[in-house]
PDB file of C-alpha atoms and ligand atoms in Angstrom:
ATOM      1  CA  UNK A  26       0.000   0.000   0.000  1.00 46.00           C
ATOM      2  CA  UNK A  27       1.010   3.098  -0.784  1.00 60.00           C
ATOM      3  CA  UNK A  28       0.756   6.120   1.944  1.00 79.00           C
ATOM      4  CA  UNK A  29      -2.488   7.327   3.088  1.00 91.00           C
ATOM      5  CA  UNK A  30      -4.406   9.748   1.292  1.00 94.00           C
ATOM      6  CA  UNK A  31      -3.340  13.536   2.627  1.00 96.00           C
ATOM      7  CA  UNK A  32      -6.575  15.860   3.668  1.00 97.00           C
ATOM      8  CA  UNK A  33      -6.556  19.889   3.974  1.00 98.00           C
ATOM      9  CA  UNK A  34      -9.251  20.864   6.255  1.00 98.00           C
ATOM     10  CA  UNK A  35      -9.964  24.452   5.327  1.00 98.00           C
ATOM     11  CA  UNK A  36     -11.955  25.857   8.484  1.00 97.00           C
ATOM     12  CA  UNK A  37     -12.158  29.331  10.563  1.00 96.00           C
ATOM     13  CA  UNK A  38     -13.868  27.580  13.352  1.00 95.00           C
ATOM     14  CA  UNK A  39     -10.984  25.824  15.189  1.00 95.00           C
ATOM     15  CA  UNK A  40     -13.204  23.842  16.719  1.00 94.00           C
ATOM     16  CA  UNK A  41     -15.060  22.194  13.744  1.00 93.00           C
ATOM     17  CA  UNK A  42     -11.487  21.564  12.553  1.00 96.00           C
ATOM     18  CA  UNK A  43     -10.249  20.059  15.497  1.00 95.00           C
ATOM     19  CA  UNK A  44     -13.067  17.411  15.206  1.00 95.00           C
ATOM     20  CA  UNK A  45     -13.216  16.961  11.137  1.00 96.00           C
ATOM     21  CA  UNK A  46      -9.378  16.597  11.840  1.00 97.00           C
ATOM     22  CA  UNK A  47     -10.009  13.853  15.149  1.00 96.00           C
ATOM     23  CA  UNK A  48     -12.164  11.897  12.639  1.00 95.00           C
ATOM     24  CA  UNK A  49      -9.873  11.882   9.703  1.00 96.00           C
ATOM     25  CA  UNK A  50      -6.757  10.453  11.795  1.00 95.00           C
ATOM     26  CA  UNK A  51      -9.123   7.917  13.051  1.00 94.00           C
ATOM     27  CA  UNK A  52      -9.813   6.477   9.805  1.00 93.00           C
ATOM     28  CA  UNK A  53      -5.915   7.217   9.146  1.00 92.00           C
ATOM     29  CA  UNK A  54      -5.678   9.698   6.809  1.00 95.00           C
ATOM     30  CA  UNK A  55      -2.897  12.502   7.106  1.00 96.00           C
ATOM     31  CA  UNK A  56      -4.191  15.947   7.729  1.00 97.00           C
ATOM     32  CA  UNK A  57      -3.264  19.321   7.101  1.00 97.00           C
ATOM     33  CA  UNK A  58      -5.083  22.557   8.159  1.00 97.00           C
ATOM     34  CA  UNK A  59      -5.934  25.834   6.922  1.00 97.00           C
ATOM     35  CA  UNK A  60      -7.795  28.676   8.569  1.00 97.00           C
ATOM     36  CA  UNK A  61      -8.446  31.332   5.944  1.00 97.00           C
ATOM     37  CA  UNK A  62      -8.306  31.259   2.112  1.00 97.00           C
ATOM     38  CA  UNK A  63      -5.002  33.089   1.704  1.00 97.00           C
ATOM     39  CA  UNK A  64      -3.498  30.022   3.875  1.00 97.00           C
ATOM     40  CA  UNK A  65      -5.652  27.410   2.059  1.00 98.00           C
ATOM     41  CA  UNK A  66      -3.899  27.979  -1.256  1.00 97.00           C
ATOM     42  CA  UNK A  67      -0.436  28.606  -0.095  1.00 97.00           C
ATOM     43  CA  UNK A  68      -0.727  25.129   1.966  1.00 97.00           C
ATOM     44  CA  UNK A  69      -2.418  24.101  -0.967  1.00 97.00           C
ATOM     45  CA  UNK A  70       0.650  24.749  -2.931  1.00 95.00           C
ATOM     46  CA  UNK A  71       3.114  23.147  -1.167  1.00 94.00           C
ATOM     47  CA  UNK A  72       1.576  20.001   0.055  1.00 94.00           C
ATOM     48  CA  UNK A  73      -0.704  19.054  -2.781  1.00 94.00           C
ATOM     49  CA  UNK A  74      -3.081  17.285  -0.976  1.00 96.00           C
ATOM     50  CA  UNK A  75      -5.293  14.151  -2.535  1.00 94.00           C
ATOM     51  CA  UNK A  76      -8.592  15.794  -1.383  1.00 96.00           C
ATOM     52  CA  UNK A  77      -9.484  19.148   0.437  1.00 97.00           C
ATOM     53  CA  UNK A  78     -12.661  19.868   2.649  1.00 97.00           C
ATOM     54  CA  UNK A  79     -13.149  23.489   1.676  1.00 96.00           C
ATOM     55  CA  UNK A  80     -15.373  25.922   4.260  1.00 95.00           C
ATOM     56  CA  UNK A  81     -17.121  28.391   2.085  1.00 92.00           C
ATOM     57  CA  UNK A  82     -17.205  31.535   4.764  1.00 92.00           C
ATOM     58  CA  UNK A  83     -13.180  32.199   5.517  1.00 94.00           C
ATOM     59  CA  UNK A  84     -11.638  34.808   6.838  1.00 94.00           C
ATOM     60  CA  UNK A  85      -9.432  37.061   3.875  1.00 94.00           C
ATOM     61  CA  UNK A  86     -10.179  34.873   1.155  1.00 93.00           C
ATOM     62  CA  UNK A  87     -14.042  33.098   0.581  1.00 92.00           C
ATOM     63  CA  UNK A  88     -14.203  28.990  -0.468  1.00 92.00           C
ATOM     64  CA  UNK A  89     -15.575  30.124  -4.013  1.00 91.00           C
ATOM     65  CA  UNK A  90     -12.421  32.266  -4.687  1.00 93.00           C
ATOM     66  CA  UNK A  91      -9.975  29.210  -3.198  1.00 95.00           C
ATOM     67  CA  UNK A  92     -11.792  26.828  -5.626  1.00 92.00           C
ATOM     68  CA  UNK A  93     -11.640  28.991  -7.924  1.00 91.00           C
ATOM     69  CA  UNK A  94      -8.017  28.874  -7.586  1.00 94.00           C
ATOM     70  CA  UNK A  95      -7.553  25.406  -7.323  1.00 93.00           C
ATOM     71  CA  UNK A  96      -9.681  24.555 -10.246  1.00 88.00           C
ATOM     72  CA  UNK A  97      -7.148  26.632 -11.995  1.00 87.00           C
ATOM     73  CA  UNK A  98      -4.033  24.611 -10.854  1.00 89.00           C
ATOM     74  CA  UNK A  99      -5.358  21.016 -10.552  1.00 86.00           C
ATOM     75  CA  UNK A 100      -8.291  18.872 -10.196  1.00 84.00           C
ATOM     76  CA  UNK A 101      -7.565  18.083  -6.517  1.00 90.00           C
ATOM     77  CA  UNK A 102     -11.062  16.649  -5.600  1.00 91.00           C
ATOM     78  CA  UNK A 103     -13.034  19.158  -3.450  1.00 92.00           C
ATOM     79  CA  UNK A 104     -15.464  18.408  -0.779  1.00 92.00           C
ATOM     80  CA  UNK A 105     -17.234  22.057   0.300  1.00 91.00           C
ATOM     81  CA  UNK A 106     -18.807  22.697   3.498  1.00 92.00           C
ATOM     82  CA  UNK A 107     -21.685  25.349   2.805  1.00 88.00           C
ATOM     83  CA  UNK A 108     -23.781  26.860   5.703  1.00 85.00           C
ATOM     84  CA  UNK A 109     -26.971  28.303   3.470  1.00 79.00           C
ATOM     85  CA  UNK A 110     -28.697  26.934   0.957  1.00 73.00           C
ATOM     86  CA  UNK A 111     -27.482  30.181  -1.231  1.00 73.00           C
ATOM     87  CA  UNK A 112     -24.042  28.992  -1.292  1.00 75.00           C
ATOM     88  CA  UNK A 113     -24.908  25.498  -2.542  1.00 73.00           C
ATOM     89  CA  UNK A 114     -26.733  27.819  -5.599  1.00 70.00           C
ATOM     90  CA  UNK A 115     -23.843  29.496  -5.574  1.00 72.00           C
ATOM     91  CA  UNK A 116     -21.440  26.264  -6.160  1.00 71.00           C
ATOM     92  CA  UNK A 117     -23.775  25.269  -9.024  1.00 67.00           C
ATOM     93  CA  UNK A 118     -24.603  28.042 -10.843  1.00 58.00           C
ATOM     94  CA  UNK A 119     -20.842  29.090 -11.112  1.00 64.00           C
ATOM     95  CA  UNK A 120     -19.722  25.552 -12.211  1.00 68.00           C
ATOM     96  CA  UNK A 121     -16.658  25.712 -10.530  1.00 73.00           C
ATOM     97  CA  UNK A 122     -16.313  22.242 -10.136  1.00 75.00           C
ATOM     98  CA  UNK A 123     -16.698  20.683  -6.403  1.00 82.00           C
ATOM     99  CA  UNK A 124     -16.834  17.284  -6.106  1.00 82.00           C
ATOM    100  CA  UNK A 125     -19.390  17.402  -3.529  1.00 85.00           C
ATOM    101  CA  UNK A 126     -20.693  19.685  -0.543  1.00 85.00           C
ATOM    102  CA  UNK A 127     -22.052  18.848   2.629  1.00 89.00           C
ATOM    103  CA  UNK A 128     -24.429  21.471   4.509  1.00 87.00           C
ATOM    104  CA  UNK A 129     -23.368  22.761   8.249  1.00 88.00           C
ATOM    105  CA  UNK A 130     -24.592  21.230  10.592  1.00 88.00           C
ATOM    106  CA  UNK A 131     -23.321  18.220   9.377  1.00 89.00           C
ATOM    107  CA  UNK A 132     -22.383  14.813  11.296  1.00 90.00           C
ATOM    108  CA  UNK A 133     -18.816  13.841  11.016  1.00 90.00           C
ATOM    109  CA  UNK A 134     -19.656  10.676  10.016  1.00 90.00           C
ATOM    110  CA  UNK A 135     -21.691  11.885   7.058  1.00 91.00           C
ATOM    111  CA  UNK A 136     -18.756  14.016   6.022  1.00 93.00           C
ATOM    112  CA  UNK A 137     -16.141  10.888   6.433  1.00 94.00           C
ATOM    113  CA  UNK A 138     -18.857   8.594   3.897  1.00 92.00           C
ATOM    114  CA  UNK A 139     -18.719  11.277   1.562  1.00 91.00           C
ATOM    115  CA  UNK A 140     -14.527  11.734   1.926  1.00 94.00           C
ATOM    116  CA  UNK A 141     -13.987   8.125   1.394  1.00 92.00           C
ATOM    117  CA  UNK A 142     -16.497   7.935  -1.670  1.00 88.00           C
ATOM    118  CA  UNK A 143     -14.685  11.129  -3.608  1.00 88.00           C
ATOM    119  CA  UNK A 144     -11.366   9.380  -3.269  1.00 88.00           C
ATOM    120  CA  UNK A 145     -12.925   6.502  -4.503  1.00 84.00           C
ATOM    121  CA  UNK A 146     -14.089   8.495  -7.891  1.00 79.00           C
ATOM    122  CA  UNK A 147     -11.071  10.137  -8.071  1.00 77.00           C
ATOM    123  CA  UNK A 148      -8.947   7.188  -8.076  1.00 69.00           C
ATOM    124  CA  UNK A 149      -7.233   6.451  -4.706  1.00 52.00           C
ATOM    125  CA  UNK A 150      -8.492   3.251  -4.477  1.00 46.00           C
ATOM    126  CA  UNK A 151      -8.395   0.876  -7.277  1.00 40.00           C
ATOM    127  CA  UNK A 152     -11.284   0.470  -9.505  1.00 46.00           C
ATOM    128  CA  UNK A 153     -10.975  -3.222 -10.673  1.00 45.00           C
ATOM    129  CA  UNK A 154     -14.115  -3.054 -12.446  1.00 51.00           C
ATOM    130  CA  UNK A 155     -12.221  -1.156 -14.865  1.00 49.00           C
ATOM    131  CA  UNK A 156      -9.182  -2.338 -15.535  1.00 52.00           C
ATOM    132  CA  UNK A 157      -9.516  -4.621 -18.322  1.00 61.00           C
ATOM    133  CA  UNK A 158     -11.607  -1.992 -19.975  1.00 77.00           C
ATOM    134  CA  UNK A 159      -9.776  -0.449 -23.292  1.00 84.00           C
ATOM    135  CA  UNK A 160      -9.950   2.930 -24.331  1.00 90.00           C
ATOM    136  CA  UNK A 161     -13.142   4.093 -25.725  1.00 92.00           C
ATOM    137  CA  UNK A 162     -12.839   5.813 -29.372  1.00 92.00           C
ATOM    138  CA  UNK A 163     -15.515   8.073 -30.838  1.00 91.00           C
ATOM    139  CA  UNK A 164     -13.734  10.381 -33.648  1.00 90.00           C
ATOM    140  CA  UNK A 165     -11.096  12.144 -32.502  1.00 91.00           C
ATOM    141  CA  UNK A 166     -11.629  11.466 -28.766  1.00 94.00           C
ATOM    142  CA  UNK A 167     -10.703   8.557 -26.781  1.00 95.00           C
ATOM    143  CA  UNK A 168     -11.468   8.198 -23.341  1.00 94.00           C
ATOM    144  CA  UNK A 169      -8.985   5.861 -21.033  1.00 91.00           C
ATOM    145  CA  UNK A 170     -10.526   4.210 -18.520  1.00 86.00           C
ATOM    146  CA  UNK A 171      -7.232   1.983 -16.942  1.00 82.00           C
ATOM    147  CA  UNK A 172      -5.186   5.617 -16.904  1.00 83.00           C
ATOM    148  CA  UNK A 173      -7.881   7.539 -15.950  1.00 85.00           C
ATOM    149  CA  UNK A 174      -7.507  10.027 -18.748  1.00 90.00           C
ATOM    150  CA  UNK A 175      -9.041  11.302 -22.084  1.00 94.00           C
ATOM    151  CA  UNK A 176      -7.481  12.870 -25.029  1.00 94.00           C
ATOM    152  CA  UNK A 177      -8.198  14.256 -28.151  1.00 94.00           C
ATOM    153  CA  UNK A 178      -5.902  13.675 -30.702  1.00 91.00           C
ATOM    154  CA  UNK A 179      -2.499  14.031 -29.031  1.00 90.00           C
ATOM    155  CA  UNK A 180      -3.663  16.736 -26.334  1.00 92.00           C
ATOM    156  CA  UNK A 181      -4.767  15.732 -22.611  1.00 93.00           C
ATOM    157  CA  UNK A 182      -8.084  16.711 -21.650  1.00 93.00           C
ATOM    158  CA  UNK A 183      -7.620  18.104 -18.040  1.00 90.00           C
ATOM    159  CA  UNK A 184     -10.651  16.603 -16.378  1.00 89.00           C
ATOM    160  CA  UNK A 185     -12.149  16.794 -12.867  1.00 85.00           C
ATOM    161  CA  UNK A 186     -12.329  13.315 -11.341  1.00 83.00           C
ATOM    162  CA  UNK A 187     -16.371  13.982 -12.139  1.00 85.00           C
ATOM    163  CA  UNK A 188     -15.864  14.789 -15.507  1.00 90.00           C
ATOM    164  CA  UNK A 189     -13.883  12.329 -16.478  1.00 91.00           C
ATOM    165  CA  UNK A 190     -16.234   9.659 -14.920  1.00 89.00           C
ATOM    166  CA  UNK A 191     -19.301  11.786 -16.736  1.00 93.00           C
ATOM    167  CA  UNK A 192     -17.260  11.509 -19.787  1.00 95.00           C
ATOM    168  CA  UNK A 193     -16.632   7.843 -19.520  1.00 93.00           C
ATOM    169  CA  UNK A 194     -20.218   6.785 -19.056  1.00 92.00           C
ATOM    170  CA  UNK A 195     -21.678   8.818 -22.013  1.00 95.00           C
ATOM    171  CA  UNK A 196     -18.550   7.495 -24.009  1.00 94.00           C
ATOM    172  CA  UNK A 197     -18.970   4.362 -23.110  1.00 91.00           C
ATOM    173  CA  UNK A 198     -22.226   3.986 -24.163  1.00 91.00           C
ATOM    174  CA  UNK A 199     -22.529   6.698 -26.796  1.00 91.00           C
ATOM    175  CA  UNK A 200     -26.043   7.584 -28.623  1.00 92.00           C
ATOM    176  CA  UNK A 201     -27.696   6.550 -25.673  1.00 93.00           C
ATOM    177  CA  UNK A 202     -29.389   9.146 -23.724  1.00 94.00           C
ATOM    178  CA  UNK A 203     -28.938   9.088 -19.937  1.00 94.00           C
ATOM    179  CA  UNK A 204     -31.244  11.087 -17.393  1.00 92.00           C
ATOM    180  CA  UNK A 205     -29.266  12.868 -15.108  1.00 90.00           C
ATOM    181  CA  UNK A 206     -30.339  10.599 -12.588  1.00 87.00           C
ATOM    182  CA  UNK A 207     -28.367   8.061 -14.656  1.00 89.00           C
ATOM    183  CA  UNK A 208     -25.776   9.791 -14.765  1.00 91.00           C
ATOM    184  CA  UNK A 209     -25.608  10.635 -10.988  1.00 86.00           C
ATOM    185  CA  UNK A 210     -25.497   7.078  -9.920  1.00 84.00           C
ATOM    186  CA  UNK A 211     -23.437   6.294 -12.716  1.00 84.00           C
ATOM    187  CA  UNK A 212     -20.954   9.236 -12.174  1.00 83.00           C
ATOM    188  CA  UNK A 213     -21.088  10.552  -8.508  1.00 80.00           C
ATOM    189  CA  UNK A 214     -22.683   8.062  -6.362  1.00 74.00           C
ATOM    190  CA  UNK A 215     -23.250   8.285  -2.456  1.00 71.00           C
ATOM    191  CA  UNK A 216     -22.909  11.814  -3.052  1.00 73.00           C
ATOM    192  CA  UNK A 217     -25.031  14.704  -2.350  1.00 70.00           C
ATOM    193  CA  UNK A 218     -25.786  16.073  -5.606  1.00 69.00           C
ATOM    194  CA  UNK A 219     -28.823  17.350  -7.023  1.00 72.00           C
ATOM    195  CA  UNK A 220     -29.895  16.883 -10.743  1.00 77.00           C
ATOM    196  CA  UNK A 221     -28.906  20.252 -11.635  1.00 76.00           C
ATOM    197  CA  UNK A 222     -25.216  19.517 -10.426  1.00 81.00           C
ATOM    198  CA  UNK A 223     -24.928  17.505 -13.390  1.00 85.00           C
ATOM    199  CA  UNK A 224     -25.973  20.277 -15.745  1.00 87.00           C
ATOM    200  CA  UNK A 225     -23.070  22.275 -14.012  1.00 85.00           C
ATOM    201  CA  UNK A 226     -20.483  19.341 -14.566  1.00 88.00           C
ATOM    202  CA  UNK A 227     -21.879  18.434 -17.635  1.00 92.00           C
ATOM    203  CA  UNK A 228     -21.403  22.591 -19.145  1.00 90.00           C
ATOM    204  CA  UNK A 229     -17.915  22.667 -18.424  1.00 90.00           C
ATOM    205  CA  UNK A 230     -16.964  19.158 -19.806  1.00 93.00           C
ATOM    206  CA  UNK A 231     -18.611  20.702 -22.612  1.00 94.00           C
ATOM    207  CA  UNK A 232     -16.714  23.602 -22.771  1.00 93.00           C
ATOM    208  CA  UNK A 233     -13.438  21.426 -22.187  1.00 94.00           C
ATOM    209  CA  UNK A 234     -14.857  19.773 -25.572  1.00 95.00           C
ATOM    210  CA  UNK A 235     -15.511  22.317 -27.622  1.00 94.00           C
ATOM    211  CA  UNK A 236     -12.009  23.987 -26.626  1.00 93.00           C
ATOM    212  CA  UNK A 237      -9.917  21.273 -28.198  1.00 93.00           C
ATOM    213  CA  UNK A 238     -12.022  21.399 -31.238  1.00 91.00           C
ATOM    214  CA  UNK A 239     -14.958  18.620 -30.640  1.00 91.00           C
ATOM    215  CA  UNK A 240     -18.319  20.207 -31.009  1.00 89.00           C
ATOM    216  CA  UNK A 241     -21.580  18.906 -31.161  1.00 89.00           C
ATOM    217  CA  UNK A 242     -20.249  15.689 -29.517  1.00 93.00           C
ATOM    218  CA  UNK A 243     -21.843  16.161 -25.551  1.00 95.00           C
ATOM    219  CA  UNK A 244     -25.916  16.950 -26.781  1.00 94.00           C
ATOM    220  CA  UNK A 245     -28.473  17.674 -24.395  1.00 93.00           C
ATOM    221  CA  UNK A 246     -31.541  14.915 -25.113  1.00 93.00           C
ATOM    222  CA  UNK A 247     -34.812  17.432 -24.656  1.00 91.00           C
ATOM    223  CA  UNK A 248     -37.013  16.099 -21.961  1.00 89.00           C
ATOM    224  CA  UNK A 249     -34.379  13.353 -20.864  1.00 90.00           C
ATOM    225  CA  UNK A 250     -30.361  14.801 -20.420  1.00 93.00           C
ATOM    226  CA  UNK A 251     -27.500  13.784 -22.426  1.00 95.00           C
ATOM    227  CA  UNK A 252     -25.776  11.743 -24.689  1.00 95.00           C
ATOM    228  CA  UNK A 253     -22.601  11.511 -26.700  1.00 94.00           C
ATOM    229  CA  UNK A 254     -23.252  11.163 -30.543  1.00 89.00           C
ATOM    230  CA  UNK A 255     -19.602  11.049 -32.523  1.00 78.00           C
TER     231      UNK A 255
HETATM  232 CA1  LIG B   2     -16.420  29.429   8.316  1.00 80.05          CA
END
């Protein structure tokens, strides 16, 4: 085994920390901690952790700007803690690309299912149902399920882990339309999100598309959600 996965806990209120933190080493991950934004991404920077729980109201810097940041630099899976319903809006409606979010008050053991299932989608743990699976190729595109990756032509796609597992189920089974139910179960499961989370994910894979050159490929099915038609 390799070394456990490393967590930064980005919280104001040291005592919400100190417990996230007390439940973390219990289930023996390695922690770091952060207590404003500033902090967040200069710990951030230097540590490069597998997964980060991100607060949304921090001192100097807010959650939205840090993932903003982050999204920037990597696709470090991102777990954010909201306290009103507005900031989950918020999260969706600017597509920056959590991984999940979990609403204060939360219990910690809620938060440590939903830890252990991102770094499951991202690819901490091994996926076995996947490894004999080759590479999916529709035009252009080919999606890499072993490697975790997805290219088209010669150039890397730089994917969220919930992109890439978006991508891989539409690929997989292209020209059929999923529901974004489907695709929740399919691409996120045990997590949090609502249908309109995968609209959010969805619009930037998109975009990530259509940037190196594959349009039309990701079409939204009126009435049902999405497919991929090469
Ligand atoms: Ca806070």
């Amino acid at each position: 085994m390799s070394t456990s996965p490393l967590i930064l806990v980005v919280e104001d209120e040291s005592q919400i920390a100190e417990i996230i933190e007390g439940y973390l080493r219990q289930e023996n991950y390695r922690t770091e901690r952060a207590k404003d934004g500033e902090q967040a991404l200069i710990i951030f920077r230097s540590v490069r952790p597998d997964l980060i729980i991100l607060d949304l109201m921090l001192p100097k810097m807010n959650g939205l700007e840090v993932l903003r940041n982050v999204r920037q630099e990597s696709n470090t899976p991102v777990i954010c803690v909201t306290a009103k319903t507005e900031e989950v809006d918020q999260l969706i409606g600017l597509e920056l690309g959590a991984d999940d979010y979990i609403s204060k008050p939360f219990r910690p053991r809620e938060l440590m299912a939903r830890v252990r299932a991102v770094l499951r989608r991202s690819g901490m743990n091994a996926q076995p149902q996947h490894l004999a699976e080759p590479p999916v190729r529709i035009g252009k595109l080919e999606v890499d399920p072993v490697g975790v990756s997805a290219k088209v032509g010669n150039h890397k796609l730089e994917l969220t882990p919930t992109e890439f597992r978006l991508l891989y189920t539409l690929a997989a089974s292209s020209g059929k339309a999923f529901t974004r139910l489907e695709l929740i179960e399919a691409a996120m499961p045990e997590s949090n999100a609502l249908e309109r989370v995968i609209d959010a994910h969805l619009m930037s894979l998109r975009r990530k598309l259509e940037g190196n050159g594959v349009v039309n490929l990701l079409q939204t099915v009126r009435g049902i959600g999405y497919k991929l038609e090469g």
